[in-house]
Amino acid sequence: MPLHVPPAPAPALRSVLTALGSPTAVREARTPSLRAAQGPTTPELPLPVHVVDEITPAGVSATRLAGWRFLIRCGDRAVAAAETRLTPDGWAFSHFFEGPYIASTERALRQAEAIKQPYQPRLLSFPGLYMLTLWLHGDRTADGASGHPDAADILIPLAPAPPGIASHLPHRVAELLPVLTHRATPAPTPAPLPPLPPLPPLLGSPA
């Protein structure tokens, strides 16, 4: 089933195109694959990046939009990604990067396309758990910049995933969230030990 990729803000896309057209920006990027790319590079598959700042025992307290991420394609493969962020003057290019999340994102998107139900793809980050997921939102017509994970939405952990969490294994939010909540909830602080009773006076010492 085709995914309904939300449209990125036009200024965000323009900022990435400007950066790709700047030899200085590409040369200074810490992305050897992008610098070595032979042929034209194009930004594709814009995904809004939502961040979970806190997970409480009741679940996800809130999410916020942190930026838009574009996969940078050269030929038949993605060689890097471009991150944009919202500034007081509007959307602006932030940086290029590469690494395992690039290929993992592409793999998760292929998994999502094989699901019969249509979804809107997003990225959902759990910084406290060092975890990034592909978030498949059931409301495919929603504004990609807003919204909250619904219980029936699907999360696909990207690789590398935290220990004990299988990457590329899709989960319903209602199934995965309790596991993440348990991991994110700090252990209770042990009660302080009671004070020791006073030592008896030494033999022969004045009472």
CSV table of C-alpha atoms in Angstrom, one decimal:
chain,number,residue,atom,x,y,z
A,1,MET,CA,0.0,0.0,0.0
A,2,PRO,CA,1.5,3.4,-1.0
A,3,LEU,CA,2.5,5.6,1.9
A,4,HIS,CA,1.0,9.1,2.2
A,5,VAL,CA,4.2,11.1,2.8
A,6,PRO,CA,3.3,14.5,4.3
A,7,PRO,CA,4.4,17.5,2.3
A,8,ALA,CA,7.4,19.3,3.9
A,9,PRO,CA,7.3,23.1,4.4
A,10,ALA,CA,8.5,24.7,1.2
A,11,PRO,CA,11.2,26.8,3.0
A,12,ALA,CA,12.6,23.6,4.5
A,13,LEU,CA,13.0,22.0,1.1
A,14,ARG,CA,14.5,25.2,-0.4
A,15,SER,CA,17.1,25.4,2.4
A,16,VAL,CA,18.2,21.8,1.6
A,17,LEU,CA,18.3,22.5,-2.1
A,18,THR,CA,20.4,25.6,-1.4
A,19,ALA,CA,22.8,23.6,0.8
A,20,LEU,CA,23.1,20.8,-1.8
A,21,GLY,CA,24.0,23.5,-4.4
A,22,SER,CA,26.7,25.0,-2.2
A,23,PRO,CA,30.1,23.3,-2.7
A,24,THR,CA,31.2,24.7,0.6
A,25,ALA,CA,28.3,23.2,2.5
A,26,VAL,CA,28.8,19.8,0.9
A,27,ARG,CA,32.6,19.9,1.3
A,28,GLU,CA,32.4,20.8,5.0
A,29,ALA,CA,29.8,18.2,5.8
A,30,ARG,CA,31.0,15.2,7.7
A,31,THR,CA,29.5,12.9,5.1
A,32,PRO,CA,32.1,11.1,3.0
A,33,SER,CA,29.4,9.4,0.9
A,34,LEU,CA,27.8,12.7,0.0
A,35,ARG,CA,31.2,14.3,-0.9
A,36,ALA,CA,32.1,11.4,-3.0
A,37,ALA,CA,28.7,11.1,-4.8
A,38,GLN,CA,29.0,11.0,-8.5
A,39,GLY,CA,26.1,12.6,-10.3
A,40,PRO,CA,23.2,14.8,-9.2
A,41,THR,CA,21.8,14.5,-5.6
A,42,THR,CA,18.2,15.1,-4.8
A,43,PRO,CA,16.3,15.4,-1.5
A,44,GLU,CA,13.5,12.9,-1.2
A,45,LEU,CA,11.0,11.4,1.3
A,46,PRO,CA,10.7,14.3,3.7
A,47,LEU,CA,9.8,13.0,7.2
A,48,PRO,CA,8.8,15.1,10.2
A,49,VAL,CA,10.9,14.3,13.2
A,50,HIS,CA,8.8,14.2,16.4
A,51,VAL,CA,10.5,13.9,19.8
A,52,VAL,CA,9.2,12.4,23.0
A,53,ASP,CA,10.8,14.4,25.8
A,54,GLU,CA,9.2,12.4,28.7
A,55,ILE,CA,7.5,9.1,29.2
A,56,THR,CA,5.4,8.9,32.3
A,57,PRO,CA,3.7,5.8,33.9
A,58,ALA,CA,0.6,7.0,32.1
A,59,GLY,CA,2.4,6.9,28.7
A,60,VAL,CA,3.8,9.5,26.4
A,61,SER,CA,3.1,12.9,28.0
A,62,ALA,CA,3.7,15.0,24.8
A,63,THR,CA,5.5,15.1,21.5
A,64,ARG,CA,7.1,18.0,19.8
A,65,LEU,CA,8.2,18.6,16.2
A,66,ALA,CA,12.0,18.9,16.1
A,67,GLY,CA,12.5,19.3,12.4
A,68,TRP,CA,12.1,17.7,8.9
A,69,ARG,CA,14.5,15.1,7.6
A,70,PHE,CA,15.2,14.5,3.9
A,71,LEU,CA,16.9,11.5,2.4
A,72,ILE,CA,19.6,12.6,-0.1
A,73,ARG,CA,19.5,10.3,-3.0
A,74,CYS,CA,22.2,9.8,-5.7
A,75,GLY,CA,21.3,7.3,-8.4
A,76,ASP,CA,19.5,4.4,-6.9
A,77,ARG,CA,20.5,4.8,-3.2
A,78,ALA,CA,20.4,7.3,-0.4
A,79,VAL,CA,23.9,8.5,0.4
A,80,ALA,CA,23.0,10.9,3.3
A,81,ALA,CA,20.3,12.8,5.0
A,82,ALA,CA,19.6,16.5,5.6
A,83,GLU,CA,18.2,17.9,8.7
A,84,THR,CA,16.2,21.1,8.9
A,85,ARG,CA,15.1,23.0,12.0
A,86,LEU,CA,12.7,25.8,12.8
A,87,THR,CA,14.3,29.1,13.6
A,88,PRO,CA,12.8,32.5,14.6
A,89,ASP,CA,13.1,33.3,10.8
A,90,GLY,CA,11.5,30.1,9.7
A,91,TRP,CA,12.7,26.8,8.5
A,92,ALA,CA,16.5,26.5,7.8
A,93,PHE,CA,19.0,23.9,6.8
A,94,SER,CA,20.8,22.4,9.9
A,95,HIS,CA,23.3,19.8,8.7
A,96,PHE,CA,24.0,16.7,6.6
A,97,PHE,CA,24.7,13.4,8.2
A,98,GLU,CA,25.1,9.7,7.3
A,99,GLY,CA,25.3,6.4,9.2
A,100,PRO,CA,23.2,3.3,9.9
A,101,TYR,CA,19.9,5.2,10.3
A,102,ILE,CA,19.9,6.0,6.6
A,103,ALA,CA,19.7,2.4,5.4
A,104,SER,CA,17.5,1.5,8.3
A,105,THR,CA,15.0,4.2,7.5
A,106,GLU,CA,14.8,3.0,3.9
A,107,ARG,CA,14.3,-0.6,5.0
A,108,ALA,CA,11.6,0.4,7.4
A,109,LEU,CA,9.8,2.4,4.7
A,110,ARG,CA,9.9,-0.7,2.5
A,111,GLN,CA,8.4,-2.7,5.4
A,112,ALA,CA,5.7,0.0,5.7
A,113,GLU,CA,4.8,-0.2,2.0
A,114,ALA,CA,4.1,-3.9,2.4
A,115,ILE,CA,1.4,-3.3,5.0
A,116,LYS,CA,-2.1,-3.5,3.6
A,117,GLN,CA,-3.4,-0.4,5.5
A,118,PRO,CA,-2.2,3.0,4.3
A,119,TYR,CA,-0.3,5.1,6.8
A,120,GLN,CA,1.4,8.5,7.0
A,121,PRO,CA,5.2,8.0,7.8
A,122,ARG,CA,6.9,10.0,10.4
A,123,LEU,CA,10.0,9.7,12.6
A,124,LEU,CA,9.5,9.4,16.4
A,125,SER,CA,12.6,9.9,18.6
A,126,PHE,CA,13.0,8.8,22.2
A,127,PRO,CA,16.2,10.6,23.3
A,128,GLY,CA,16.1,9.3,26.8
A,129,LEU,CA,16.3,5.7,25.4
A,130,TYR,CA,18.6,6.5,22.5
A,131,MET,CA,15.9,5.1,20.2
A,132,LEU,CA,14.5,6.2,16.8
A,133,THR,CA,11.5,4.7,15.2
A,134,LEU,CA,9.5,5.0,12.0
A,135,TRP,CA,6.1,6.1,13.2
A,136,LEU,CA,3.2,5.0,10.9
A,137,HIS,CA,0.3,7.3,11.8
A,138,GLY,CA,-3.2,6.0,11.0
A,139,ASP,CA,-4.6,9.4,10.0
A,140,ARG,CA,-2.9,9.7,6.6
A,141,THR,CA,-4.5,13.1,5.9
A,142,ALA,CA,-3.3,14.7,9.2
A,143,ASP,CA,-0.8,17.6,9.4
A,144,GLY,CA,2.6,16.0,9.6
A,145,ALA,CA,3.8,18.7,12.0
A,146,SER,CA,1.3,17.9,14.7
A,147,GLY,CA,-0.5,15.0,16.3
A,148,HIS,CA,0.0,12.3,19.0
A,149,PRO,CA,0.8,8.6,18.7
A,150,ASP,CA,-2.5,6.7,18.7
A,151,ALA,CA,-2.8,3.3,20.3
A,152,ALA,CA,-3.3,1.7,16.9
A,153,ASP,CA,-0.4,3.4,15.2
A,154,ILE,CA,2.7,1.3,14.4
A,155,LEU,CA,6.3,2.0,15.5
A,156,ILE,CA,9.2,0.3,13.7
A,157,PRO,CA,12.4,0.6,15.8
A,158,LEU,CA,15.3,1.6,13.5
A,159,ALA,CA,18.8,0.0,13.8
A,160,PRO,CA,20.7,0.3,16.0
A,161,ALA,CA,17.9,-0.2,18.6
A,162,PRO,CA,18.5,-0.3,22.4
A,163,PRO,CA,19.4,-3.6,23.9
A,164,GLY,CA,16.3,-5.8,24.3
A,165,ILE,CA,14.4,-4.0,21.5
A,166,ALA,CA,14.4,-5.8,18.2
A,167,SER,CA,15.0,-3.4,15.3
A,168,HIS,CA,12.6,-3.6,12.3
A,169,LEU,CA,10.0,-5.5,14.3
A,170,PRO,CA,6.7,-3.5,13.9
A,171,HIS,CA,4.7,-2.9,17.1
A,172,ARG,CA,1.4,-1.3,17.8
A,173,VAL,CA,1.9,1.8,20.0
A,174,ALA,CA,-0.3,0.1,22.6
A,175,GLU,CA,2.1,-2.9,22.7
A,176,LEU,CA,5.5,-1.1,22.6
A,177,LEU,CA,4.7,1.9,24.8
A,178,PRO,CA,4.4,-0.1,28.1
A,179,VAL,CA,7.8,-1.6,27.5
A,180,LEU,CA,9.4,1.8,26.8
A,181,THR,CA,7.5,3.3,29.8
A,182,HIS,CA,9.0,0.6,32.1
A,183,ARG,CA,12.5,1.4,30.8
A,184,ALA,CA,12.1,5.1,31.0
A,185,THR,CA,10.6,5.2,34.5
A,186,PRO,CA,13.5,5.6,37.0
A,187,ALA,CA,13.7,3.1,39.8
A,188,PRO,CA,12.3,4.3,43.2
A,189,THR,CA,14.9,5.8,45.4
A,190,PRO,CA,15.5,3.5,48.4
A,191,ALA,CA,14.5,4.8,51.8
A,192,PRO,CA,17.4,6.0,53.9
A,193,LEU,CA,18.7,3.6,56.5
A,194,PRO,CA,17.7,4.5,60.1
A,195,PRO,CA,20.4,6.1,62.2
A,196,LEU,CA,22.6,3.7,64.2
A,197,PRO,CA,22.0,3.7,68.0
A,198,PRO,CA,24.7,5.5,70.0
A,199,LEU,CA,27.7,3.5,71.1
A,200,PRO,CA,27.9,2.5,74.7
A,201,PRO,CA,30.5,4.3,76.8
A,202,LEU,CA,33.9,2.8,76.9
A,203,LEU,CA,34.9,0.8,80.0
A,204,GLY,CA,36.3,3.1,82.7
A,205,SER,CA,35.2,6.3,80.9
A,206,PRO,CA,33.1,8.8,82.9
A,207,ALA,CA,29.4,8.3,82.4
